[in-house]
PDB file of C-alpha atoms and ligand atoms in Angstrom:
ATOM      1  CA  UNK A   1     187.354  43.329  60.517  1.00 84.00           C
ATOM      2  CA  UNK A   2     189.827  41.194  62.471  1.00 88.00           C
ATOM      3  CA  UNK A   3     188.323  38.266  64.426  1.00 94.00           C
ATOM      4  CA  UNK A   4     189.980  38.150  67.830  1.00 95.00           C
ATOM      5  CA  UNK A   5     190.860  34.745  69.324  1.00 95.00           C
ATOM      6  CA  UNK A   6     188.540  35.619  72.208  1.00 98.00           C
ATOM      7  CA  UNK A   7     185.558  35.352  69.844  1.00 98.00           C
ATOM      8  CA  UNK A   8     183.008  32.591  69.353  1.00 98.00           C
ATOM      9  CA  UNK A   9     180.517  31.927  66.572  1.00 98.00           C
ATOM     10  CA  UNK A  10     177.037  31.017  67.784  1.00 99.00           C
ATOM     11  CA  UNK A  11     175.029  29.179  65.106  1.00 99.00           C
ATOM     12  CA  UNK A  12     171.359  29.435  66.006  1.00 99.00           C
ATOM     13  CA  UNK A  13     168.592  26.953  65.191  1.00 98.00           C
ATOM     14  CA  UNK A  14     169.622  25.846  61.681  1.00 99.00           C
ATOM     15  CA  UNK A  15     167.198  22.935  61.917  1.00 98.00           C
ATOM     16  CA  UNK A  16     164.912  21.144  59.498  1.00 98.00           C
ATOM     17  CA  UNK A  17     161.730  22.656  60.913  1.00 98.00           C
ATOM     18  CA  UNK A  18     163.052  26.183  60.303  1.00 98.00           C
ATOM     19  CA  UNK A  19     164.073  25.529  56.710  1.00 98.00           C
ATOM     20  CA  UNK A  20     161.801  25.121  53.662  1.00 98.00           C
ATOM     21  CA  UNK A  21     159.696  21.974  54.028  1.00 98.00           C
ATOM     22  CA  UNK A  22     159.741  22.252  57.836  1.00 98.00           C
ATOM     23  CA  UNK A  23     156.880  22.987  60.243  1.00 98.00           C
ATOM     24  CA  UNK A  24     157.944  26.598  60.888  1.00 98.00           C
ATOM     25  CA  UNK A  25     159.914  27.275  57.748  1.00 98.00           C
ATOM     26  CA  UNK A  26     161.751  30.576  57.593  1.00 98.00           C
ATOM     27  CA  UNK A  27     161.782  31.854  53.987  1.00 98.00           C
ATOM     28  CA  UNK A  28     165.180  31.083  52.414  1.00 98.00           C
ATOM     29  CA  UNK A  29     166.296  29.551  55.705  1.00 98.00           C
ATOM     30  CA  UNK A  30     168.322  26.945  53.817  1.00 98.00           C
ATOM     31  CA  UNK A  31     170.193  29.516  51.729  1.00 98.00           C
ATOM     32  CA  UNK A  32     172.415  30.629  54.590  1.00 98.00           C
ATOM     33  CA  UNK A  33     173.863  27.188  55.270  1.00 99.00           C
ATOM     34  CA  UNK A  34     176.863  27.326  52.885  1.00 98.00           C
ATOM     35  CA  UNK A  35     177.788  30.783  54.188  1.00 98.00           C
ATOM     36  CA  UNK A  36     177.542  29.631  57.810  1.00 99.00           C
ATOM     37  CA  UNK A  37     179.799  26.663  57.041  1.00 98.00           C
ATOM     38  CA  UNK A  38     182.312  29.039  55.497  1.00 98.00           C
ATOM     39  CA  UNK A  39     182.182  31.569  58.341  1.00 98.00           C
ATOM     40  CA  UNK A  40     182.612  28.803  60.894  1.00 98.00           C
ATOM     41  CA  UNK A  41     185.995  28.046  59.387  1.00 98.00           C
ATOM     42  CA  UNK A  42     187.180  31.462  60.628  1.00 98.00           C
ATOM     43  CA  UNK A  43     186.405  30.653  64.277  1.00 98.00           C
ATOM     44  CA  UNK A  44     188.133  28.306  66.690  1.00 97.00           C
ATOM     45  CA  UNK A  45     185.152  28.384  69.032  1.00 98.00           C
ATOM     46  CA  UNK A  46     181.859  27.360  67.453  1.00 98.00           C
ATOM     47  CA  UNK A  47     178.701  26.783  69.479  1.00 98.00           C
ATOM     48  CA  UNK A  48     175.423  25.481  68.074  1.00 98.00           C
ATOM     49  CA  UNK A  49     171.999  26.296  69.535  1.00 98.00           C
ATOM     50  CA  UNK A  50     169.186  23.806  68.959  1.00 98.00           C
ATOM     51  CA  UNK A  51     165.493  24.467  69.609  1.00 98.00           C
ATOM     52  CA  UNK A  52     164.481  21.278  71.448  1.00 98.00           C
ATOM     53  CA  UNK A  53     160.903  21.154  72.690  1.00 98.00           C
ATOM     54  CA  UNK A  54     159.059  18.328  74.398  1.00 98.00           C
ATOM     55  CA  UNK A  55     155.799  17.306  72.668  1.00 98.00           C
ATOM     56  CA  UNK A  56     152.929  19.450  73.960  1.00 98.00           C
ATOM     57  CA  UNK A  57     155.193  22.455  74.610  1.00 98.00           C
ATOM     58  CA  UNK A  58     153.531  25.638  75.916  1.00 98.00           C
ATOM     59  CA  UNK A  59     154.619  27.575  72.799  1.00 98.00           C
ATOM     60  CA  UNK A  60     152.642  25.277  70.482  1.00 98.00           C
ATOM     61  CA  UNK A  61     149.187  26.492  69.402  1.00 98.00           C
ATOM     62  CA  UNK A  62     148.073  22.856  69.553  1.00 98.00           C
ATOM     63  CA  UNK A  63     148.585  22.924  73.332  1.00 98.00           C
ATOM     64  CA  UNK A  64     145.918  25.648  73.733  1.00 98.00           C
ATOM     65  CA  UNK A  65     142.432  24.583  72.611  1.00 97.00           C
ATOM     66  CA  UNK A  66     140.792  27.173  70.362  1.00 97.00           C
ATOM     67  CA  UNK A  67     144.089  28.905  69.527  1.00 98.00           C
ATOM     68  CA  UNK A  68     145.840  29.093  66.179  1.00 98.00           C
ATOM     69  CA  UNK A  69     149.488  29.496  65.252  1.00 98.00           C
ATOM     70  CA  UNK A  70     150.673  33.122  65.488  1.00 96.00           C
ATOM     71  CA  UNK A  71     148.034  34.072  68.084  1.00 97.00           C
ATOM     72  CA  UNK A  72     149.597  35.782  71.092  1.00 97.00           C
ATOM     73  CA  UNK A  73     148.479  34.620  74.543  1.00 98.00           C
ATOM     74  CA  UNK A  74     149.425  35.549  78.089  1.00 98.00           C
ATOM     75  CA  UNK A  75     151.517  32.965  79.941  1.00 98.00           C
ATOM     76  CA  UNK A  76     152.699  33.411  83.566  1.00 97.00           C
ATOM     77  CA  UNK A  77     155.921  35.027  82.298  1.00 97.00           C
ATOM     78  CA  UNK A  78     154.255  37.366  79.780  1.00 97.00           C
ATOM     79  CA  UNK A  79     152.999  37.389  76.187  1.00 97.00           C
ATOM     80  CA  UNK A  80     153.792  34.311  74.128  1.00 97.00           C
ATOM     81  CA  UNK A  81     153.407  33.966  70.365  1.00 97.00           C
ATOM     82  CA  UNK A  82     151.984  30.548  69.552  1.00 98.00           C
ATOM     83  CA  UNK A  83     153.712  28.505  66.885  1.00 98.00           C
ATOM     84  CA  UNK A  84     152.977  25.419  64.858  1.00 98.00           C
ATOM     85  CA  UNK A  85     154.419  22.330  66.562  1.00 98.00           C
ATOM     86  CA  UNK A  86     158.127  22.466  65.700  1.00 98.00           C
ATOM     87  CA  UNK A  87     161.501  21.101  66.757  1.00 98.00           C
ATOM     88  CA  UNK A  88     159.992  18.370  68.891  1.00 98.00           C
ATOM     89  CA  UNK A  89     162.997  16.744  70.502  1.00 98.00           C
ATOM     90  CA  UNK A  90     164.371  13.628  68.839  1.00 97.00           C
ATOM     91  CA  UNK A  91     162.212  14.069  65.703  1.00 98.00           C
ATOM     92  CA  UNK A  92     163.573  14.738  62.184  1.00 98.00           C
ATOM     93  CA  UNK A  93     162.308  18.340  62.336  1.00 98.00           C
ATOM     94  CA  UNK A  94     164.592  19.039  65.285  1.00 98.00           C
ATOM     95  CA  UNK A  95     167.707  17.748  63.523  1.00 98.00           C
ATOM     96  CA  UNK A  96     170.211  20.153  62.065  1.00 98.00           C
ATOM     97  CA  UNK A  97     169.888  20.971  58.380  1.00 98.00           C
ATOM     98  CA  UNK A  98     171.679  18.134  56.555  1.00 98.00           C
ATOM     99  CA  UNK A  99     174.161  20.493  54.886  1.00 98.00           C
ATOM    100  CA  UNK A 100     175.212  22.196  58.103  1.00 98.00           C
ATOM    101  CA  UNK A 101     178.849  21.154  58.433  1.00 98.00           C
ATOM    102  CA  UNK A 102     180.462  22.247  61.689  1.00 98.00           C
ATOM    103  CA  UNK A 103     182.760  19.402  62.699  1.00 98.00           C
ATOM    104  CA  UNK A 104     184.827  21.549  65.060  1.00 98.00           C
ATOM    105  CA  UNK A 105     181.867  22.872  67.077  1.00 98.00           C
ATOM    106  CA  UNK A 106     182.405  21.845  70.688  1.00 98.00           C
ATOM    107  CA  UNK A 107     179.084  22.698  72.316  1.00 98.00           C
ATOM    108  CA  UNK A 108     175.468  22.123  71.352  1.00 98.00           C
ATOM    109  CA  UNK A 109     173.154  24.039  73.618  1.00 98.00           C
ATOM    110  CA  UNK A 110     169.555  22.857  73.590  1.00 98.00           C
ATOM    111  CA  UNK A 111     166.827  25.285  74.582  1.00 98.00           C
ATOM    112  CA  UNK A 112     163.065  25.344  75.015  1.00 98.00           C
ATOM    113  CA  UNK A 113     163.310  22.049  76.902  1.00 98.00           C
ATOM    114  CA  UNK A 114     161.079  23.151  79.772  1.00 97.00           C
ATOM    115  CA  UNK A 115     157.479  22.212  78.837  1.00 98.00           C
ATOM    116  CA  UNK A 116     156.055  25.412  80.369  1.00 98.00           C
ATOM    117  CA  UNK A 117     158.602  28.032  79.259  1.00 98.00           C
ATOM    118  CA  UNK A 118     159.721  29.035  75.780  1.00 97.00           C
ATOM    119  CA  UNK A 119     163.295  30.063  75.110  1.00 97.00           C
ATOM    120  CA  UNK A 120     164.152  32.049  72.020  1.00 97.00           C
ATOM    121  CA  UNK A 121     167.471  33.073  73.515  1.00 98.00           C
ATOM    122  CA  UNK A 122     170.400  30.698  73.838  1.00 98.00           C
ATOM    123  CA  UNK A 123     171.251  32.453  77.137  1.00 98.00           C
ATOM    124  CA  UNK A 124     168.013  32.987  79.060  1.00 97.00           C
ATOM    125  CA  UNK A 125     164.566  31.405  78.917  1.00 97.00           C
ATOM    126  CA  UNK A 126     161.409  33.445  78.336  1.00 97.00           C
ATOM    127  CA  UNK A 127     160.751  33.719  82.080  1.00 96.00           C
ATOM    128  CA  UNK A 128     163.893  35.908  81.920  1.00 95.00           C
ATOM    129  CA  UNK A 129     165.216  34.077  84.998  1.00 94.00           C
ATOM    130  CA  UNK A 130     166.251  30.555  84.043  1.00 95.00           C
ATOM    131  CA  UNK A 131     169.712  30.536  82.494  1.00 96.00           C
ATOM    132  CA  UNK A 132     171.010  27.983  80.013  1.00 97.00           C
ATOM    133  CA  UNK A 133     174.591  28.216  81.271  1.00 97.00           C
ATOM    134  CA  UNK A 134     175.958  29.550  77.986  1.00 98.00           C
ATOM    135  CA  UNK A 135     177.256  32.821  79.479  1.00 98.00           C
ATOM    136  CA  UNK A 136     179.203  30.896  82.112  1.00 98.00           C
ATOM    137  CA  UNK A 137     180.650  28.552  79.499  1.00 98.00           C
ATOM    138  CA  UNK A 138     181.825  31.453  77.355  1.00 98.00           C
ATOM    139  CA  UNK A 139     183.293  33.350  80.313  1.00 98.00           C
ATOM    140  CA  UNK A 140     185.151  30.311  81.614  1.00 98.00           C
ATOM    141  CA  UNK A 141     186.725  29.947  78.182  1.00 98.00           C
ATOM    142  CA  UNK A 142     187.816  33.576  78.079  1.00 98.00           C
ATOM    143  CA  UNK A 143     185.458  34.560  75.285  1.00 98.00           C
ATOM    144  CA  UNK A 144     184.421  38.213  75.255  1.00 98.00           C
ATOM    145  CA  UNK A 145     182.856  38.556  71.799  1.00 98.00           C
ATOM    146  CA  UNK A 146     180.046  36.551  70.220  1.00 98.00           C
ATOM    147  CA  UNK A 147     179.144  36.570  66.528  1.00 98.00           C
ATOM    148  CA  UNK A 148     175.699  35.224  65.741  1.00 98.00           C
ATOM    149  CA  UNK A 149     174.219  33.636  62.608  1.00 99.00           C
ATOM    150  CA  UNK A 150     171.151  31.505  61.874  1.00 99.00           C
ATOM    151  CA  UNK A 151     167.386  31.494  62.325  1.00 98.00           C
ATOM    152  CA  UNK A 152     165.270  33.338  62.914  1.00 98.00           C
ATOM    153  CA  UNK A 153     166.850  36.786  62.850  1.00 98.00           C
ATOM    154  CA  UNK A 154     163.834  38.485  64.464  1.00 98.00           C
ATOM    155  CA  UNK A 155     163.306  35.881  67.211  1.00 98.00           C
ATOM    156  CA  UNK A 156     166.048  33.550  68.399  1.00 98.00           C
ATOM    157  CA  UNK A 157     168.955  35.466  66.891  1.00 98.00           C
ATOM    158  CA  UNK A 158     167.711  38.806  68.231  1.00 98.00           C
ATOM    159  CA  UNK A 159     167.031  37.558  71.771  1.00 98.00           C
ATOM    160  CA  UNK A 160     170.376  35.775  71.885  1.00 98.00           C
ATOM    161  CA  UNK A 161     172.133  38.947  70.759  1.00 98.00           C
ATOM    162  CA  UNK A 162     170.319  41.129  73.324  1.00 98.00           C
ATOM    163  CA  UNK A 163     171.103  38.676  76.113  1.00 98.00           C
ATOM    164  CA  UNK A 164     174.729  38.443  75.023  1.00 98.00           C
ATOM    165  CA  UNK A 165     174.971  42.214  75.509  1.00 98.00           C
ATOM    166  CA  UNK A 166     173.225  42.048  78.901  1.00 98.00           C
ATOM    167  CA  UNK A 167     175.676  39.334  79.966  1.00 98.00           C
ATOM    168  CA  UNK A 168     178.548  41.665  79.105  1.00 98.00           C
ATOM    169  CA  UNK A 169     179.717  40.323  75.748  1.00 98.00           C
ATOM    170  CA  UNK A 170     180.463  42.239  72.598  1.00 98.00           C
ATOM    171  CA  UNK A 171     177.841  41.007  70.150  1.00 98.00           C
ATOM    172  CA  UNK A 172     177.652  41.015  66.378  1.00 98.00           C
ATOM    173  CA  UNK A 173     174.951  39.634  64.102  1.00 98.00           C
ATOM    174  CA  UNK A 174     176.047  38.695  60.587  1.00 98.00           C
ATOM    175  CA  UNK A 175     172.912  39.751  58.738  1.00 98.00           C
ATOM    176  CA  UNK A 176     173.422  37.933  55.451  1.00 98.00           C
ATOM    177  CA  UNK A 177     173.951  34.688  57.388  1.00 99.00           C
ATOM    178  CA  UNK A 178     170.481  35.040  58.980  1.00 98.00           C
ATOM    179  CA  UNK A 179     166.906  35.000  57.714  1.00 98.00           C
ATOM    180  CA  UNK A 180     163.777  36.388  59.409  1.00 98.00           C
ATOM    181  CA  UNK A 181     160.214  35.194  59.950  1.00 97.00           C
ATOM    182  CA  UNK A 182     158.986  38.840  59.840  1.00 96.00           C
ATOM    183  CA  UNK A 183     155.624  38.622  61.605  1.00 94.00           C
ATOM    184  CA  UNK A 184     153.870  42.009  61.713  1.00 92.00           C
ATOM    185  CA  UNK A 185     156.936  44.168  61.467  1.00 96.00           C
ATOM    186  CA  UNK A 186     159.056  41.984  63.739  1.00 96.00           C
ATOM    187  CA  UNK A 187     162.141  42.328  61.532  1.00 98.00           C
ATOM    188  CA  UNK A 188     162.183  46.138  61.687  1.00 98.00           C
ATOM    189  CA  UNK A 189     161.497  46.059  65.432  1.00 98.00           C
ATOM    190  CA  UNK A 190     164.294  43.532  65.972  1.00 98.00           C
ATOM    191  CA  UNK A 191     166.759  45.627  64.010  1.00 98.00           C
ATOM    192  CA  UNK A 192     165.960  48.668  66.116  1.00 98.00           C
ATOM    193  CA  UNK A 193     166.180  46.775  69.422  1.00 98.00           C
ATOM    194  CA  UNK A 194     169.539  45.296  68.499  1.00 98.00           C
ATOM    195  CA  UNK A 195     170.939  48.663  67.430  1.00 98.00           C
ATOM    196  CA  UNK A 196     169.765  50.295  70.677  1.00 98.00           C
ATOM    197  CA  UNK A 197     171.424  47.519  72.686  1.00 98.00           C
ATOM    198  CA  UNK A 198     174.757  48.014  70.976  1.00 98.00           C
ATOM    199  CA  UNK A 199     174.671  44.861  68.866  1.00 98.00           C
ATOM    200  CA  UNK A 200     176.875  45.284  65.804  1.00 98.00           C
ATOM    201  CA  UNK A 201     174.921  44.513  62.632  1.00 98.00           C
ATOM    202  CA  UNK A 202     177.452  43.430  60.044  1.00 98.00           C
ATOM    203  CA  UNK A 203     177.757  41.542  56.749  1.00 98.00           C
ATOM    204  CA  UNK A 204     179.836  38.453  56.091  1.00 98.00           C
ATOM    205  CA  UNK A 205     182.015  40.571  53.783  1.00 98.00           C
ATOM    206  CA  UNK A 206     183.160  42.408  56.952  1.00 98.00           C
ATOM    207  CA  UNK A 207     184.714  39.105  58.118  1.00 98.00           C
ATOM    208  CA  UNK A 208     185.672  37.158  55.006  1.00 94.00           C
TER     209      UNK A 208
HETATM  210  C1  VGL B 301     162.242  30.242  66.952  1.00 58.73           C
HETATM  211  C2  VGL B 301     159.992  30.561  67.045  1.00 58.73           C
HETATM  212  C3  VGL B 301     159.866  29.499  67.895  1.00 58.73           C
HETATM  213  C4  VGL B 301     163.556  30.672  66.377  1.00 58.73           C
HETATM  214  C5  VGL B 301     162.142  29.183  67.814  1.00 58.73           C
HETATM  215  O1  VGL B 301     164.491  29.849  66.287  1.00 58.73           O
HETATM  216  O2  VGL B 301     163.664  31.861  65.986  1.00 58.73           O
HETATM  217  N1  VGL B 301     161.181  30.938  66.584  1.00 58.73           N
HETATM  218  N2  VGL B 301     160.940  28.818  68.292  1.00 58.73           N
HETATM  219 ZN1   ZN B 302     160.686  26.996  69.364  1.00 58.73          ZN
END
Protein backbone atom coordinates (compact mmCIF):
# COMPACT_ATOMS: atom_id res chain seq x y z
CA UNK A 1 0.00 0.00 0.00
CA UNK A 2 1.43 3.35 -1.11
CA UNK A 3 1.45 6.11 1.54
CA UNK A 4 0.32 9.33 -0.11
CA UNK A 5 2.07 12.59 0.84
CA UNK A 6 -1.32 13.84 2.05
CA UNK A 7 -1.19 11.33 4.91
CA UNK A 8 -0.34 11.77 8.58
CA UNK A 9 0.53 9.26 11.28
CA UNK A 10 -1.27 9.84 14.58
CA UNK A 11 0.53 8.17 17.50
CA UNK A 12 -1.93 7.81 20.35
CA UNK A 13 -1.18 7.79 24.08
CA UNK A 14 2.10 5.83 24.14
CA UNK A 15 2.68 6.97 27.72
CA UNK A 16 4.17 5.42 30.82
CA UNK A 17 0.82 4.92 32.55
CA UNK A 18 -0.47 2.87 29.60
CA UNK A 19 2.56 0.60 29.43
CA UNK A 20 3.53 -2.21 31.85
CA UNK A 21 4.34 -0.75 35.27
CA UNK A 22 1.94 2.16 34.72
CA UNK A 23 -1.34 2.97 36.50
CA UNK A 24 -3.55 1.81 33.60
CA UNK A 25 -1.18 -0.57 31.88
CA UNK A 26 -2.35 -2.01 28.59
CA UNK A 27 -1.04 -5.58 28.21
CA UNK A 28 2.03 -5.56 25.93
CA UNK A 29 1.62 -1.81 25.51
CA UNK A 30 5.40 -1.40 25.39
CA UNK A 31 5.86 -3.99 22.63
CA UNK A 32 4.53 -1.72 19.90
CA UNK A 33 7.06 1.05 20.47
CA UNK A 34 9.82 -0.17 18.11
CA UNK A 35 7.25 -0.76 15.36
CA UNK A 36 5.75 2.71 15.84
CA UNK A 37 9.21 4.27 15.61
CA UNK A 38 9.79 2.39 12.38
CA UNK A 39 6.41 3.28 10.86
CA UNK A 40 6.91 6.93 11.74
CA UNK A 41 9.92 6.99 9.46
CA UNK A 42 7.55 6.44 6.51
CA UNK A 43 5.55 9.61 7.25
CA UNK A 44 6.48 13.25 6.84
CA UNK A 45 3.61 14.33 9.07
CA UNK A 46 3.62 12.78 12.53
CA UNK A 47 1.28 13.91 15.30
CA UNK A 48 1.37 12.64 18.88
CA UNK A 49 -1.67 12.50 21.17
CA UNK A 50 -1.07 12.66 24.92
CA UNK A 51 -3.66 11.89 27.60
CA UNK A 52 -3.17 14.82 29.99
CA UNK A 53 -5.54 14.97 32.93
CA UNK A 54 -5.61 17.40 35.84
CA UNK A 55 -5.49 15.73 39.28
CA UNK A 56 -9.03 14.87 40.41
CA UNK A 57 -10.27 14.35 36.84
CA UNK A 58 -13.90 13.26 36.40
CA UNK A 59 -12.80 9.99 34.74
CA UNK A 60 -10.90 8.87 37.85
CA UNK A 61 -12.71 6.46 40.20
CA UNK A 62 -10.98 8.26 43.07
CA UNK A 63 -13.01 11.39 42.25
CA UNK A 64 -16.29 9.56 42.98
CA UNK A 65 -16.62 8.34 46.58
CA UNK A 66 -17.77 4.72 46.78
CA UNK A 67 -16.81 3.96 43.16
CA UNK A 68 -14.12 1.62 41.91
CA UNK A 69 -12.07 1.59 38.72
CA UNK A 70 -13.99 0.13 35.76
CA UNK A 71 -17.41 1.02 37.21
CA UNK A 72 -19.54 2.91 34.70
CA UNK A 73 -21.36 6.03 35.94
CA UNK A 74 -23.59 8.61 34.31
CA UNK A 75 -22.00 12.03 33.77
CA UNK A 76 -23.85 15.00 32.20
CA UNK A 77 -22.60 13.93 28.75
CA UNK A 78 -23.44 10.22 29.13
CA UNK A 79 -21.94 7.01 30.51
CA UNK A 80 -18.35 7.22 31.69
CA UNK A 81 -16.09 4.28 32.55
CA UNK A 82 -14.08 5.11 35.66
CA UNK A 83 -10.36 4.51 35.56
CA UNK A 84 -7.51 4.36 38.02
CA UNK A 85 -5.82 7.77 38.31
CA UNK A 86 -3.61 7.95 35.22
CA UNK A 87 -1.72 10.39 33.02
CA UNK A 88 -1.94 13.19 35.55
CA UNK A 89 -0.38 16.13 33.76
CA UNK A 90 3.28 16.83 34.43
CA UNK A 91 3.80 13.52 36.30
CA UNK A 92 6.09 10.68 35.13
CA UNK A 93 3.06 8.54 34.25
CA UNK A 94 1.97 11.11 31.68
CA UNK A 95 5.35 11.19 29.93
CA UNK A 96 5.85 9.36 26.67
CA UNK A 97 7.34 5.88 26.85
CA UNK A 98 11.12 6.41 27.05
CA UNK A 99 11.77 4.43 23.86
CA UNK A 100 9.27 6.36 21.76
CA UNK A 101 11.51 8.11 19.24
CA UNK A 102 9.66 10.55 16.99
CA UNK A 103 12.02 13.48 16.50
CA UNK A 104 10.23 14.75 13.39
CA UNK A 105 6.76 14.90 14.97
CA UNK A 106 5.55 18.48 14.73
CA UNK A 107 2.44 18.48 16.90
CA UNK A 108 1.64 17.10 20.33
CA UNK A 109 -2.05 17.29 21.03
CA UNK A 110 -3.01 16.99 24.68
CA UNK A 111 -6.48 15.78 25.57
CA UNK A 112 -8.59 15.13 28.65
CA UNK A 113 -7.44 18.48 30.04
CA UNK A 114 -10.93 19.62 31.05
CA UNK A 115 -11.50 18.46 34.66
CA UNK A 116 -15.16 17.60 33.98
CA UNK A 117 -14.98 15.95 30.55
CA UNK A 118 -13.04 12.90 29.40
CA UNK A 119 -11.59 12.72 25.91
CA UNK A 120 -10.65 9.39 24.42
CA UNK A 121 -10.59 10.88 20.95
CA UNK A 122 -7.83 13.17 19.74
CA UNK A 123 -10.50 15.09 17.77
CA UNK A 124 -13.54 15.52 20.02
CA UNK A 125 -14.09 15.38 23.77
CA UNK A 126 -16.59 13.00 25.37
CA UNK A 127 -19.30 15.69 25.43
CA UNK A 128 -19.11 15.19 21.63
CA UNK A 129 -19.10 18.98 21.22
CA UNK A 130 -15.75 20.38 22.33
CA UNK A 131 -13.16 20.03 19.59
CA UNK A 132 -9.41 19.75 20.10
CA UNK A 133 -8.58 21.55 16.86
CA UNK A 134 -6.85 18.54 15.31
CA UNK A 135 -9.23 18.31 12.32
CA UNK A 136 -8.59 21.95 11.47
CA UNK A 137 -4.83 21.49 11.77
CA UNK A 138 -4.88 18.50 9.43
CA UNK A 139 -7.15 20.23 6.90
CA UNK A 140 -5.05 23.39 6.85
CA UNK A 141 -2.03 21.23 6.05
CA UNK A 142 -3.80 19.47 3.20
CA UNK A 143 -3.93 16.10 4.91
CA UNK A 144 -6.78 13.84 3.82
CA UNK A 145 -5.72 10.48 5.27
CA UNK A 146 -4.84 9.58 8.85
CA UNK A 147 -3.12 6.37 9.95
CA UNK A 148 -3.44 5.59 13.63
CA UNK A 149 -1.28 3.55 16.02
CA UNK A 150 -0.94 3.33 19.81
CA UNK A 151 -3.02 2.73 22.92
CA UNK A 152 -5.58 1.67 23.65
CA UNK A 153 -7.01 0.17 20.48
CA UNK A 154 -10.52 -0.23 21.94
CA UNK A 155 -10.71 3.25 23.52
CA UNK A 156 -8.57 6.16 22.37
CA UNK A 157 -7.52 4.66 19.04
CA UNK A 158 -11.08 3.61 18.16
CA UNK A 159 -12.68 6.95 19.07
CA UNK A 160 -9.98 8.86 17.22
CA UNK A 161 -10.53 6.70 14.14
CA UNK A 162 -14.33 7.11 14.25
CA UNK A 163 -14.00 10.87 14.65
CA UNK A 164 -11.46 11.05 11.84
CA UNK A 165 -14.08 9.47 9.56
CA UNK A 166 -16.81 11.84 10.80
CA UNK A 167 -14.50 14.78 10.10
CA UNK A 168 -14.12 13.56 6.52
CA UNK A 169 -10.71 11.89 6.58
CA UNK A 170 -9.73 8.52 5.22
CA UNK A 171 -8.76 6.55 8.31
CA UNK A 172 -6.63 3.47 8.82
CA UNK A 173 -5.69 1.70 12.04
CA UNK A 174 -2.49 -0.33 11.96
CA UNK A 175 -3.59 -3.19 14.19
CA UNK A 176 -0.23 -4.71 15.05
CA UNK A 177 0.99 -1.27 16.17
CA UNK A 178 -1.85 -1.07 18.74
CA UNK A 179 -2.80 -2.98 21.88
CA UNK A 180 -6.21 -3.17 23.59
CA UNK A 181 -7.47 -3.00 27.17
CA UNK A 182 -10.36 -5.37 26.25
CA UNK A 183 -12.88 -4.69 29.02
CA UNK A 184 -15.99 -6.88 28.66
CA UNK A 185 -15.77 -7.46 24.95
CA UNK A 186 -14.67 -3.92 24.14
CA UNK A 187 -12.10 -5.08 21.57
CA UNK A 188 -14.64 -7.00 19.48
CA UNK A 189 -17.13 -4.13 19.74
CA UNK A 190 -14.46 -1.62 18.70
CA UNK A 191 -13.48 -3.70 15.70
CA UNK A 192 -17.07 -3.85 14.53
CA UNK A 193 -17.69 -0.12 15.05
CA UNK A 194 -14.57 0.80 13.12
CA UNK A 195 -15.44 -1.52 10.24
CA UNK A 196 -18.98 -0.10 10.04
CA UNK A 197 -17.57 3.44 9.95
CA UNK A 198 -15.27 2.65 7.05
CA UNK A 199 -12.03 2.64 9.02
CA UNK A 200 -9.43 0.51 7.23
CA UNK A 201 -8.01 -2.12 9.58
CA UNK A 202 -4.56 -2.96 8.29
CA UNK A 203 -1.25 -4.51 9.36
CA UNK A 204 2.15 -2.84 9.34
CA UNK A 205 3.18 -5.28 6.59
CA UNK A 206 0.68 -3.44 4.35
CA UNK A 207 2.88 -0.32 4.71
CA UNK A 208 6.44 -1.52 5.25
C1 LIG B 1 -7.41 5.81 27.47
C2 LIG B 1 -8.76 5.14 29.18
C3 LIG B 1 -8.63 6.36 29.77
C4 LIG B 1 -6.72 5.45 26.19
C5 LIG B 1 -7.28 7.05 28.04
O1 LIG B 1 -5.68 6.06 25.86
O2 LIG B 1 -7.21 4.52 25.50
N1 LIG B 1 -8.16 4.87 28.02
N2 LIG B 1 -7.90 7.32 29.20
ZN1 LIG C 1 -7.48 9.10 30.29
